[in-house]
């Protein structure tokens, strides 16, 4: 966890100082349910603040206190009310059925194979029935030469989410960073929490 806090001692490459265009587009298309949003792995909070500015009740969680400090001061500067809390996304301190939407910009792709099902179960738990999850992650089409987090395939997304979610779409998108000119090759996933898990 210190790894992440240390990453924010300088400005990390994913800290672009504005919301990810893929999430701005989600709002424009009306893909989110009205109500509340949890931003998991919110970093410095630009996506969380964007949704707050657009009428959602937003909570942002991250393990990195250095990132949360920046997020809180931006929130205060802009006069927005967002709860930024230090939390581990693999064991969230919420009672369950808490949020209408969860957004994830670059968190899922940091998890190991073992942590993926723990994470998806946590997301399903904190989402209300019919709640929606939106996730942006690097895809296998993004070259690995520059390093960065793991690349994720469509099948891996399906394997991780299908047991508990209905996948609405997995779309090719760009992930903006400060080291890409146009953005990295990514997938935008939209998934809805399954009301009735299939009995297999
Ligand atoms: N969503 C932000 C940050 C993406 S980088 C943005 O788009 O700018 C991934 C973020 O996930 C980092 O801020 C890191 O601190 C956070 N993170 C990593 N593991 C986490 C965990 N287990 N629980 C919560 N946050 C985590």
CSV table of C-alpha atoms and ligand atoms in Angstrom, one decimal:
chain,number,residue,atom,x,y,z
A,1,UNK,CA,0.0,0.0,0.0
A,2,UNK,CA,3.0,2.3,0.6
A,3,UNK,CA,3.8,1.8,-3.1
A,4,UNK,CA,0.6,3.8,-4.0
A,5,UNK,CA,1.1,6.5,-1.4
A,6,UNK,CA,4.7,6.9,-2.6
A,7,UNK,CA,3.5,7.1,-6.2
A,8,UNK,CA,1.8,10.4,-5.3
A,9,UNK,CA,4.9,12.0,-3.8
A,10,UNK,CA,5.4,13.3,-7.4
A,11,UNK,CA,2.7,13.6,-10.1
A,12,UNK,CA,2.0,10.1,-11.4
A,13,UNK,CA,1.5,9.6,-15.2
A,14,UNK,CA,-2.2,8.8,-14.8
A,15,UNK,CA,-2.9,12.1,-12.9
A,16,UNK,CA,-4.1,14.1,-15.9
A,17,UNK,CA,-5.8,16.9,-13.8
A,18,UNK,CA,-9.2,16.4,-15.5
A,19,UNK,CA,-11.8,13.5,-15.8
A,20,UNK,CA,-11.2,10.7,-18.2
A,21,UNK,CA,-13.0,11.6,-21.5
A,22,UNK,CA,-14.5,8.0,-21.5
A,23,UNK,CA,-16.3,8.9,-18.2
A,24,UNK,CA,-17.4,12.3,-19.5
A,25,UNK,CA,-19.0,10.5,-22.4
A,26,UNK,CA,-20.8,8.1,-20.1
A,27,UNK,CA,-22.5,11.0,-18.4
A,28,UNK,CA,-23.4,12.5,-21.8
A,29,UNK,CA,-25.0,9.2,-22.9
A,30,UNK,CA,-26.9,8.9,-19.7
A,31,UNK,CA,-25.5,5.5,-18.8
A,32,UNK,CA,-25.3,6.0,-15.1
A,33,UNK,CA,-28.3,5.5,-12.8
A,34,UNK,CA,-29.3,8.7,-11.0
A,35,UNK,CA,-28.2,8.9,-7.4
A,36,UNK,CA,-25.0,7.9,-5.8
A,37,UNK,CA,-21.5,7.0,-7.1
A,38,UNK,CA,-18.6,5.3,-5.5
A,39,UNK,CA,-15.3,6.0,-7.2
A,40,UNK,CA,-13.0,3.1,-6.2
A,41,UNK,CA,-9.3,3.9,-6.4
A,42,UNK,CA,-10.2,7.5,-6.9
A,43,UNK,CA,-6.7,8.9,-6.8
A,44,UNK,CA,-6.7,12.7,-6.8
A,45,UNK,CA,-10.5,12.6,-7.4
A,46,UNK,CA,-11.0,14.2,-10.9
A,47,UNK,CA,-13.6,11.6,-12.0
A,48,UNK,CA,-15.4,11.8,-8.6
A,49,UNK,CA,-15.5,15.6,-8.7
A,50,UNK,CA,-16.8,15.6,-12.2
A,51,UNK,CA,-19.8,13.4,-11.2
A,52,UNK,CA,-20.4,15.5,-8.1
A,53,UNK,CA,-20.4,18.6,-10.3
A,54,UNK,CA,-23.1,16.9,-12.3
A,55,UNK,CA,-25.5,16.2,-9.5
A,56,UNK,CA,-24.5,12.8,-8.2
A,57,UNK,CA,-23.9,12.1,-4.5
A,58,UNK,CA,-20.2,10.9,-4.6
A,59,UNK,CA,-17.8,9.1,-2.4
A,60,UNK,CA,-14.2,8.4,-3.4
A,61,UNK,CA,-12.0,5.8,-1.8
A,62,UNK,CA,-8.3,5.1,-2.2
A,63,UNK,CA,-5.5,3.6,-0.2
A,64,UNK,CA,-3.2,6.5,-0.8
A,65,UNK,CA,-3.6,9.2,1.8
A,66,UNK,CA,-1.3,11.5,-0.3
A,67,UNK,CA,-3.8,11.3,-3.2
A,68,UNK,CA,-6.8,11.8,-0.9
A,69,UNK,CA,-5.3,15.0,0.4
A,70,UNK,CA,-5.1,16.4,-3.1
A,71,UNK,CA,-8.7,15.3,-3.8
A,72,UNK,CA,-10.0,16.9,-0.6
A,73,UNK,CA,-8.3,20.2,-1.4
A,74,UNK,CA,-9.6,20.2,-5.0
A,75,UNK,CA,-13.1,19.5,-3.7
A,76,UNK,CA,-12.9,22.4,-1.2
A,77,UNK,CA,-11.5,24.7,-3.9
A,78,UNK,CA,-14.4,23.9,-6.2
A,79,UNK,CA,-17.0,24.1,-3.5
A,80,UNK,CA,-18.1,20.4,-4.1
A,81,UNK,CA,-19.2,18.0,-1.4
A,82,UNK,CA,-17.5,14.7,-2.0
A,83,UNK,CA,-16.6,12.2,0.8
A,84,UNK,CA,-13.0,11.1,0.3
A,85,UNK,CA,-12.1,8.2,2.6
A,86,UNK,CA,-9.1,6.0,3.0
A,87,UNK,CA,-10.3,2.5,2.2
A,88,UNK,CA,-9.1,-0.8,0.8
A,89,UNK,CA,-11.3,-1.7,-2.2
A,90,UNK,CA,-10.8,-5.4,-1.3
A,91,UNK,CA,-12.6,-4.9,2.1
A,92,UNK,CA,-14.8,-1.9,1.9
A,93,UNK,CA,-16.2,-0.4,5.1
A,94,UNK,CA,-19.8,-0.1,3.8
A,95,UNK,CA,-22.7,-2.0,5.0
A,96,UNK,CA,-23.9,-3.3,1.6
A,97,UNK,CA,-26.5,-2.0,-0.9
A,98,UNK,CA,-25.0,1.4,-0.6
A,99,UNK,CA,-24.5,2.8,-4.1
A,100,UNK,CA,-26.3,3.1,-7.4
A,101,UNK,CA,-23.1,3.2,-9.4
A,102,UNK,CA,-19.4,2.3,-8.9
A,103,UNK,CA,-16.8,3.8,-11.2
A,104,UNK,CA,-13.3,2.4,-11.6
A,105,UNK,CA,-10.7,4.3,-13.6
A,106,UNK,CA,-7.5,2.2,-13.6
A,107,UNK,CA,-8.0,0.1,-10.4
A,108,UNK,CA,-9.1,-3.3,-11.6
A,109,UNK,CA,-6.1,-3.7,-13.9
A,110,UNK,CA,-3.8,-3.4,-10.8
A,111,UNK,CA,-5.2,-6.5,-9.1
A,112,UNK,CA,-3.6,-10.0,-9.2
A,113,UNK,CA,-5.6,-13.0,-10.3
A,114,UNK,CA,-6.3,-13.9,-6.6
A,115,UNK,CA,-7.6,-10.4,-5.8
A,116,UNK,CA,-9.9,-10.1,-8.8
A,117,UNK,CA,-12.8,-12.2,-7.4
A,118,UNK,CA,-12.4,-10.6,-4.0
A,119,UNK,CA,-12.8,-7.2,-5.7
A,120,UNK,CA,-15.8,-8.1,-7.8
A,121,UNK,CA,-17.6,-9.6,-4.8
A,122,UNK,CA,-17.0,-6.4,-2.9
A,123,UNK,CA,-18.3,-4.2,-5.7
A,124,UNK,CA,-21.4,-6.4,-6.0
A,125,UNK,CA,-21.9,-6.2,-2.2
A,126,UNK,CA,-21.8,-2.4,-2.1
A,127,UNK,CA,-24.0,-1.9,-5.2
A,128,UNK,CA,-27.8,-1.8,-4.9
A,129,UNK,CA,-29.9,-4.2,-6.8
A,130,UNK,CA,-29.6,-3.3,-10.5
A,131,UNK,CA,-26.6,-1.0,-9.6
A,132,UNK,CA,-24.1,-0.3,-12.3
A,133,UNK,CA,-20.3,-0.6,-12.6
A,134,UNK,CA,-18.2,1.2,-15.1
A,135,UNK,CA,-14.5,0.4,-15.5
A,136,UNK,CA,-11.7,1.7,-17.7
A,137,UNK,CA,-8.6,-0.6,-17.9
A,138,UNK,CA,-5.7,-1.0,-20.3
A,139,UNK,CA,-6.4,-3.7,-23.0
A,140,UNK,CA,-4.1,-6.3,-24.4
A,141,UNK,CA,-3.8,-4.0,-27.5
A,142,UNK,CA,-1.7,-1.5,-25.5
A,143,UNK,CA,2.0,-2.1,-26.1
A,144,UNK,CA,3.9,-3.3,-23.0
A,145,UNK,CA,7.2,-1.5,-23.8
A,146,UNK,CA,6.7,1.4,-21.5
A,147,UNK,CA,5.7,-0.9,-18.5
A,148,UNK,CA,2.6,0.1,-16.7
A,149,UNK,CA,-0.1,-2.1,-15.2
A,150,UNK,CA,-1.2,-5.5,-16.5
A,151,UNK,CA,-3.1,-5.5,-19.8
A,152,UNK,CA,-6.6,-7.0,-19.6
A,153,UNK,CA,-8.5,-9.1,-22.2
A,154,UNK,CA,-12.2,-9.2,-22.8
A,155,UNK,CA,-12.3,-12.8,-21.6
A,156,UNK,CA,-10.6,-11.8,-18.3
A,157,UNK,CA,-13.2,-9.1,-17.7
A,158,UNK,CA,-16.0,-11.6,-18.5
A,159,UNK,CA,-14.4,-14.3,-16.2
A,160,UNK,CA,-14.1,-11.8,-13.3
A,161,UNK,CA,-17.5,-10.1,-13.6
A,162,UNK,CA,-19.9,-12.6,-15.2
A,163,UNK,CA,-20.7,-14.6,-12.1
A,164,UNK,CA,-22.2,-11.6,-10.3
A,165,UNK,CA,-22.9,-9.1,-13.1
A,166,UNK,CA,-24.6,-8.8,-16.5
A,167,UNK,CA,-22.1,-7.2,-18.9
A,168,UNK,CA,-23.8,-4.5,-20.9
A,169,UNK,CA,-20.7,-3.8,-23.1
A,170,UNK,CA,-17.0,-3.9,-23.3
A,171,UNK,CA,-16.0,-1.2,-25.7
A,172,UNK,CA,-12.6,-0.1,-27.1
A,173,UNK,CA,-11.7,3.2,-25.6
A,174,UNK,CA,-8.7,5.4,-24.9
A,175,UNK,CA,-7.2,5.8,-21.5
A,176,UNK,CA,-5.6,9.3,-21.2
A,177,UNK,CA,-2.3,9.6,-19.4
A,178,UNK,CA,0.6,12.1,-19.4
A,179,UNK,CA,2.8,9.7,-21.3
A,180,UNK,CA,0.5,9.0,-24.3
A,181,UNK,CA,-0.2,11.5,-27.0
A,182,UNK,CA,-3.7,10.2,-27.9
A,183,UNK,CA,-4.3,7.8,-25.0
A,184,UNK,CA,-3.5,4.2,-24.2
A,185,UNK,CA,-5.6,1.3,-25.7
A,186,UNK,CA,-8.2,0.4,-23.2
A,187,UNK,CA,-11.6,-1.2,-22.6
A,188,UNK,CA,-14.6,0.6,-21.1
A,189,UNK,CA,-16.8,-2.0,-19.4
A,190,UNK,CA,-20.4,-1.4,-18.3
A,191,UNK,CA,-21.9,-4.1,-16.1
A,192,UNK,CA,-25.1,-4.3,-14.0
A,193,UNK,CA,-25.3,-6.3,-10.8
A,194,UNK,CA,-27.3,-9.5,-11.4
A,195,UNK,CA,-30.5,-9.7,-9.4
A,196,UNK,CA,-30.8,-13.4,-9.7
A,197,UNK,CA,-27.5,-15.2,-9.9
A,198,UNK,CA,-27.7,-18.1,-12.4
A,199,UNK,CA,-27.8,-21.5,-10.8
A,200,UNK,CA,-25.3,-23.7,-12.5
B,1,LIG,N1,-8.8,6.6,-10.5
B,1,LIG,C1,-7.6,7.4,-10.5
B,1,LIG,C2,-6.3,6.7,-10.1
B,1,LIG,C3,-5.9,5.5,-10.9
B,1,LIG,S1,-4.4,4.7,-10.4
B,1,LIG,C4,-7.4,8.2,-11.8
B,1,LIG,O1,-8.1,7.8,-12.8
B,1,LIG,O2,-6.6,9.1,-11.8
B,1,LIG,C5,-5.0,3.4,-9.3
B,1,LIG,C6,-5.4,4.0,-8.0
B,1,LIG,O3,-5.9,2.9,-7.2
B,1,LIG,C7,-4.3,4.6,-7.2
B,1,LIG,O4,-4.8,5.9,-6.7
B,1,LIG,C8,-4.1,3.7,-6.0
B,1,LIG,O5,-3.7,4.3,-4.8
B,1,LIG,C9,-5.4,3.0,-5.9
B,1,LIG,N2,-5.4,1.7,-5.2
B,1,LIG,C10,-4.6,0.6,-5.5
B,1,LIG,N3,-5.0,-0.4,-4.8
B,1,LIG,C11,-6.1,-0.1,-4.1
B,1,LIG,C12,-6.9,-0.8,-3.2
B,1,LIG,N4,-6.7,-2.1,-2.8
B,1,LIG,N5,-8.0,-0.1,-2.6
B,1,LIG,C13,-8.2,1.2,-3.0
B,1,LIG,N6,-7.4,1.9,-3.8
B,1,LIG,C14,-6.4,1.3,-4.4
